[in-house]
Short mmCIF file of C-alpha atoms in Angstrom, two decimals:
data_model
loop_
_atom_site.label_atom_id
_atom_site.label_comp_id
_atom_site.label_asym_id
_atom_site.label_seq_id
_atom_site.Cartn_x
_atom_site.Cartn_y
_atom_site.Cartn_z
CA MET U 1 46.85 -3.95 -84.62
CA SER U 2 49.79 -5.83 -83.28
CA GLU U 3 51.41 -9.11 -84.39
CA GLN U 4 50.46 -10.57 -81.03
CA LEU U 5 46.80 -9.88 -81.88
CA LEU U 6 46.94 -11.59 -85.24
CA ASN U 7 48.49 -14.68 -83.72
CA SER U 8 46.46 -14.83 -80.47
CA PRO U 9 43.80 -17.53 -79.88
CA VAL U 10 40.52 -16.71 -81.62
CA LYS U 11 37.26 -16.13 -79.63
CA ASN U 12 33.83 -16.16 -81.17
CA ILE U 13 33.90 -12.53 -82.45
CA SER U 14 31.16 -11.06 -84.56
CA CYS U 15 32.07 -9.92 -88.09
CA ARG U 16 30.80 -6.52 -87.07
CA ILE U 17 33.51 -5.96 -84.51
CA CYS U 18 36.23 -8.17 -85.89
CA ARG U 19 39.34 -6.13 -86.51
CA LEU U 20 40.09 -8.11 -89.75
CA SER U 21 36.63 -7.56 -91.26
CA TYR U 22 37.95 -4.72 -93.49
CA LEU U 23 40.11 -7.42 -95.30
CA CYS U 24 37.55 -10.22 -95.84
CA VAL U 25 34.01 -8.53 -95.40
CA PRO U 26 32.76 -6.43 -98.30
CA HIS U 27 32.38 -2.68 -97.69
CA GLY U 28 28.94 -1.19 -97.50
CA LEU U 29 27.03 -3.99 -95.90
CA SER U 30 24.14 -2.91 -93.79
CA LYS U 31 23.69 -3.96 -90.17
CA LYS U 32 21.08 -6.43 -91.21
CA GLU U 33 23.41 -7.81 -93.90
CA LEU U 34 26.21 -8.21 -91.45
CA GLU U 35 23.98 -9.91 -89.04
CA GLN U 36 22.97 -12.37 -91.83
CA LEU U 37 26.61 -13.06 -92.57
CA ASP U 38 27.25 -13.67 -88.85
CA SER U 39 24.45 -16.08 -88.66
CA VAL U 40 25.86 -18.42 -91.06
CA THR U 41 29.52 -18.14 -90.06
CA LYS U 42 31.02 -20.81 -87.84
CA LYS U 43 33.24 -18.58 -85.77
CA LYS U 44 36.15 -20.94 -85.19
CA ARG U 45 37.99 -23.91 -86.52
CA LYS U 46 41.39 -24.64 -85.27
CA LEU U 47 44.18 -26.38 -87.22
CA GLU U 48 47.62 -27.40 -86.12
CA LYS U 49 50.79 -27.13 -88.19
CA ASN U 50 50.66 -29.30 -91.35
CA ASP U 51 46.86 -30.00 -90.96
CA PHE U 52 44.90 -29.90 -94.26
CA LEU U 53 42.02 -27.44 -94.40
CA TYR U 54 40.86 -29.15 -97.63
CA LYS U 55 42.53 -31.32 -100.32
CA ASP U 56 42.75 -31.12 -104.10
CA GLY U 57 39.67 -33.06 -105.60
CA GLU U 58 37.48 -32.72 -102.59
CA ALA U 59 34.05 -31.34 -102.89
CA VAL U 60 33.63 -27.68 -101.79
CA THR U 61 31.65 -27.63 -98.58
CA SER U 62 32.61 -24.18 -97.17
CA ILE U 63 34.74 -21.08 -97.71
CA TYR U 64 37.03 -19.85 -94.96
CA ALA U 65 38.52 -16.53 -93.66
CA VAL U 66 41.84 -16.81 -91.99
CA ARG U 67 41.57 -15.49 -88.49
CA SER U 68 45.10 -16.21 -87.13
CA GLY U 69 48.13 -18.09 -88.27
CA SER U 70 48.95 -18.68 -91.91
CA PHE U 71 48.47 -21.32 -94.71
CA LYS U 72 49.90 -22.40 -98.00
CA THR U 73 48.13 -23.61 -101.15
CA ILE U 74 49.57 -26.49 -103.03
CA THR U 75 48.89 -28.11 -106.41
CA ASN U 76 50.65 -30.80 -108.37
CA ASN U 77 52.37 -30.13 -111.75
CA GLN U 78 52.06 -32.28 -114.69
CA GLY U 79 54.98 -34.42 -113.52
CA GLY U 80 53.15 -35.01 -110.16
CA GLU U 81 55.51 -32.80 -108.32
CA GLU U 82 54.25 -30.47 -105.57
CA GLN U 83 53.98 -26.81 -106.42
CA ILE U 84 53.16 -24.13 -103.85
CA THR U 85 50.94 -21.55 -105.37
CA GLY U 86 50.52 -19.03 -102.58
CA PHE U 87 50.76 -18.14 -98.85
CA GLN U 88 47.80 -16.84 -96.96
CA MET U 89 47.69 -14.54 -93.86
CA PRO U 90 44.84 -13.40 -91.51
CA GLY U 91 42.09 -11.79 -93.57
CA HIS U 92 42.61 -13.91 -96.61
CA LEU U 93 39.75 -16.00 -97.95
CA LEU U 94 40.34 -19.69 -98.75
CA GLY U 95 38.24 -22.08 -100.86
CA LEU U 96 37.46 -19.72 -103.66
CA ASP U 97 39.30 -22.02 -106.06
CA GLY U 98 36.46 -24.50 -106.14
CA LEU U 99 33.53 -22.21 -106.64
CA GLY U 100 33.49 -22.79 -110.41
CA ASN U 101 32.77 -26.58 -110.42
CA ASN U 102 32.36 -27.20 -106.71
CA ILE U 103 35.63 -29.21 -106.56
CA HIS U 104 38.79 -27.90 -104.95
CA THR U 105 41.61 -27.45 -107.39
CA CYS U 106 44.35 -27.21 -104.81
CA SER U 107 45.22 -28.37 -101.34
CA THR U 108 45.53 -26.01 -98.33
CA THR U 109 47.62 -26.71 -95.20
CA ALA U 110 48.43 -24.71 -92.10
CA LEU U 111 51.98 -23.45 -91.67
CA GLU U 112 51.52 -23.01 -87.94
CA THR U 113 48.70 -23.33 -85.40
CA SER U 114 45.93 -21.43 -87.14
CA THR U 115 42.27 -20.67 -86.99
CA VAL U 116 39.61 -19.90 -89.62
CA CYS U 117 36.01 -18.69 -89.66
CA GLU U 118 33.96 -21.10 -91.84
CA ILE U 119 30.97 -20.33 -94.00
CA PRO U 120 29.12 -23.43 -95.41
CA ILE U 121 28.90 -22.91 -99.17
CA ASP U 122 25.18 -23.52 -99.41
CA GLU U 123 24.53 -20.72 -97.00
CA PHE U 124 27.05 -18.58 -98.71
CA ASP U 125 25.36 -19.11 -102.09
CA ARG U 126 21.96 -18.20 -100.57
CA LEU U 127 23.36 -14.99 -99.19
CA CYS U 128 25.06 -14.05 -102.41
CA THR U 129 21.69 -14.61 -104.27
CA GLY U 130 20.02 -12.00 -102.15
CA ASN U 131 22.96 -9.72 -101.58
CA LYS U 132 24.45 -7.81 -104.55
CA SER U 133 27.30 -6.34 -102.42
CA LEU U 134 28.43 -9.78 -101.27
CA HIS U 135 28.13 -11.25 -104.77
CA ARG U 136 30.24 -8.44 -106.24
CA HIS U 137 32.80 -8.75 -103.46
CA THR U 138 33.12 -12.47 -104.31
CA LEU U 139 33.59 -11.76 -107.93
CA ARG U 140 36.32 -9.19 -107.13
CA LEU U 141 38.11 -11.71 -104.90
CA MET U 142 37.94 -14.39 -107.64
CA GLY U 143 39.34 -11.78 -110.08
CA LYS U 144 42.27 -11.15 -107.68
CA GLU U 145 42.94 -14.84 -107.51
CA LEU U 146 43.21 -15.03 -111.41
CA TYR U 147 45.40 -11.90 -111.32
CA HIS U 148 47.63 -13.54 -108.74
CA GLU U 149 47.95 -16.69 -111.02
CA SER U 150 48.95 -14.53 -113.94
CA GLN U 151 51.52 -12.68 -111.83
CA MET U 152 52.88 -15.99 -110.65
CA LEU U 153 53.37 -17.09 -114.32
CA LEU U 154 55.21 -13.86 -115.02
CA ILE U 155 57.48 -14.32 -111.95
CA LEU U 156 58.43 -17.79 -112.92
CA GLY U 157 58.67 -17.21 -116.64
CA LYS U 158 60.33 -13.88 -117.00
CA MET U 159 62.13 -12.86 -113.75
CA THR U 160 65.60 -13.78 -112.62
CA GLY U 161 65.88 -15.29 -109.16
CA ASP U 162 66.94 -11.94 -107.65
CA GLU U 163 63.85 -10.31 -109.10
CA ARG U 164 61.52 -13.15 -107.96
CA PHE U 165 62.74 -13.00 -104.37
CA ALA U 166 62.54 -9.22 -104.17
CA THR U 167 59.09 -9.25 -105.58
CA PHE U 168 58.07 -11.88 -103.03
CA LEU U 169 59.41 -9.74 -100.12
CA LEU U 170 57.65 -6.64 -101.39
CA GLU U 171 54.37 -8.61 -101.54
CA LEU U 172 54.88 -9.87 -97.94
CA SER U 173 55.64 -6.24 -96.99
CA ASN U 174 52.39 -5.04 -98.50
CA GLN U 175 50.37 -7.83 -96.73
CA HIS U 176 51.86 -6.93 -93.37
CA GLN U 177 51.17 -3.25 -94.02
CA GLU U 178 47.54 -3.91 -94.79
CA ARG U 179 47.22 -5.67 -91.43
CA GLY U 180 48.62 -2.79 -89.46
CA LEU U 181 52.05 -4.52 -88.91
CA SER U 182 55.54 -3.32 -89.75
CA ALA U 183 56.14 -3.28 -93.53
CA ILE U 184 59.92 -3.42 -93.07
CA GLU U 185 60.41 -6.09 -90.38
CA PHE U 186 58.47 -9.30 -90.10
CA ASN U 187 58.85 -12.99 -89.35
CA LEU U 188 58.53 -15.60 -91.99
CA THR U 189 56.04 -18.46 -91.17
CA MET U 190 56.98 -20.53 -94.10
CA GLN U 191 60.21 -22.49 -94.31
CA ARG U 192 62.92 -21.70 -96.93
CA ARG U 193 62.18 -24.85 -98.94
CA ASP U 194 58.56 -23.59 -99.25
CA ILE U 195 59.71 -20.18 -100.43
CA ALA U 196 62.20 -21.77 -102.91
CA ASN U 197 59.40 -24.10 -104.24
CA TYR U 198 56.99 -21.09 -104.71
CA LEU U 199 59.58 -19.07 -106.56
CA GLY U 200 60.85 -21.97 -108.70
CA LEU U 201 64.32 -21.96 -107.11
CA SER U 202 66.43 -24.59 -105.34
CA VAL U 203 66.93 -24.10 -101.62
CA GLU U 204 70.67 -23.59 -102.20
CA ALA U 205 69.91 -20.82 -104.81
CA LEU U 206 67.59 -19.05 -102.34
CA SER U 207 70.21 -19.29 -99.61
CA ARG U 208 72.74 -17.64 -101.85
CA LEU U 209 70.21 -14.94 -102.80
CA ILE U 210 69.60 -14.12 -99.11
CA SER U 211 73.33 -14.00 -98.42
CA LYS U 212 73.88 -11.79 -101.53
CA LEU U 213 71.19 -9.35 -100.37
CA GLN U 214 72.60 -9.20 -96.87
CA ASP U 215 76.11 -8.45 -98.20
CA ARG U 216 74.62 -5.56 -100.26
CA GLY U 217 73.00 -4.10 -97.19
CA ILE U 218 69.49 -4.66 -98.58
CA LEU U 219 68.30 -7.05 -95.90
CA ASP U 220 69.14 -8.22 -92.40
CA VAL U 221 68.07 -11.81 -91.93
CA LYS U 222 68.18 -13.59 -88.49
CA HIS U 223 66.66 -17.10 -88.77
CA ARG U 224 63.08 -16.31 -90.01
CA ASN U 225 63.16 -12.59 -89.07
CA ILE U 226 63.50 -10.27 -92.10
CA LYS U 227 64.33 -6.60 -91.86
CA ILE U 228 64.44 -4.43 -95.07
CA LEU U 229 67.39 -2.11 -94.64
CA ASN U 230 67.42 -0.50 -98.13
CA TRP U 231 63.95 -0.07 -99.50
CA ASP U 232 65.04 1.76 -102.72
CA LEU U 233 67.40 -1.03 -103.76
CA LEU U 234 64.77 -3.68 -103.07
CA CYS U 235 62.25 -1.86 -105.22
CA LYS U 236 64.75 -1.50 -107.98
CA LEU U 237 65.60 -5.18 -107.89
CA ALA U 238 61.88 -5.95 -108.25
CA HIS U 239 61.54 -3.31 -111.00
CA VAL U 240 58.91 -1.44 -108.90
CA ARG U 241 59.02 2.32 -108.73
CA GLN U 242 59.87 3.42 -105.18
CA GLU U 243 57.03 5.85 -104.97
CA GLN U 244 54.57 3.10 -105.78
CA GLN U 245 55.70 1.33 -102.62
CA MET U 246 56.41 4.25 -100.24
CA PHE U 247 53.22 6.25 -100.60
CA ARG U 248 51.94 4.22 -97.61
CA LYS U 249 52.87 5.11 -94.08
CA VAL U 250 55.42 2.45 -93.17
CA SER U 251 55.05 1.26 -89.59
CA VAL U 252 58.49 0.45 -87.95
#
């Protein structure tokens, strides 16, 4: 799968033949179950950069699978300041935050021209009621969201700026790898101020970190293009064992 594919205009493609289905569709669904999922999925909704997919406090009407482009999720802290809580790529599901009380607990905006597949929540609930595989898959995804939140607290509370940024880069690398893209060279769709906000850093501190990692020969950065030059050092900086990261086949 190429980066061009992930960012190309989306046609009305069935879940059964979509190349991203392994990321957002539960494994083990029968042909009939996939057809049922297809039947309630609105195949395409296009958003331009900075468009809201939904806002904090709005009623949940649908869940969404990112087909192309990328998004960021935002909430407000106790002081009313905006806090970015995550970035989402093709294959990610959006809208799970509101399944508990049917109210969205964050806002989601497009970082670039993006498209999503939309599943009305009433239809999704009906499918989950009669489909144990889909229900279990949804619970797993909600569990992953809770795990991500706990990891975010760890990053902000315990790690230095260097460690936070290194962890962020490795997470992006993993996500690109999962999508069949290069794990060591990729373009950032988010701006530096968004990354800084997400990591709890100032933009100036983030810029100094990037320069520092370039000087150490760990990264090569050209505008929004990132190339990891020294995988071992980046893993050490994030306190991740190198073998945990490199057991995957890295596509160059």
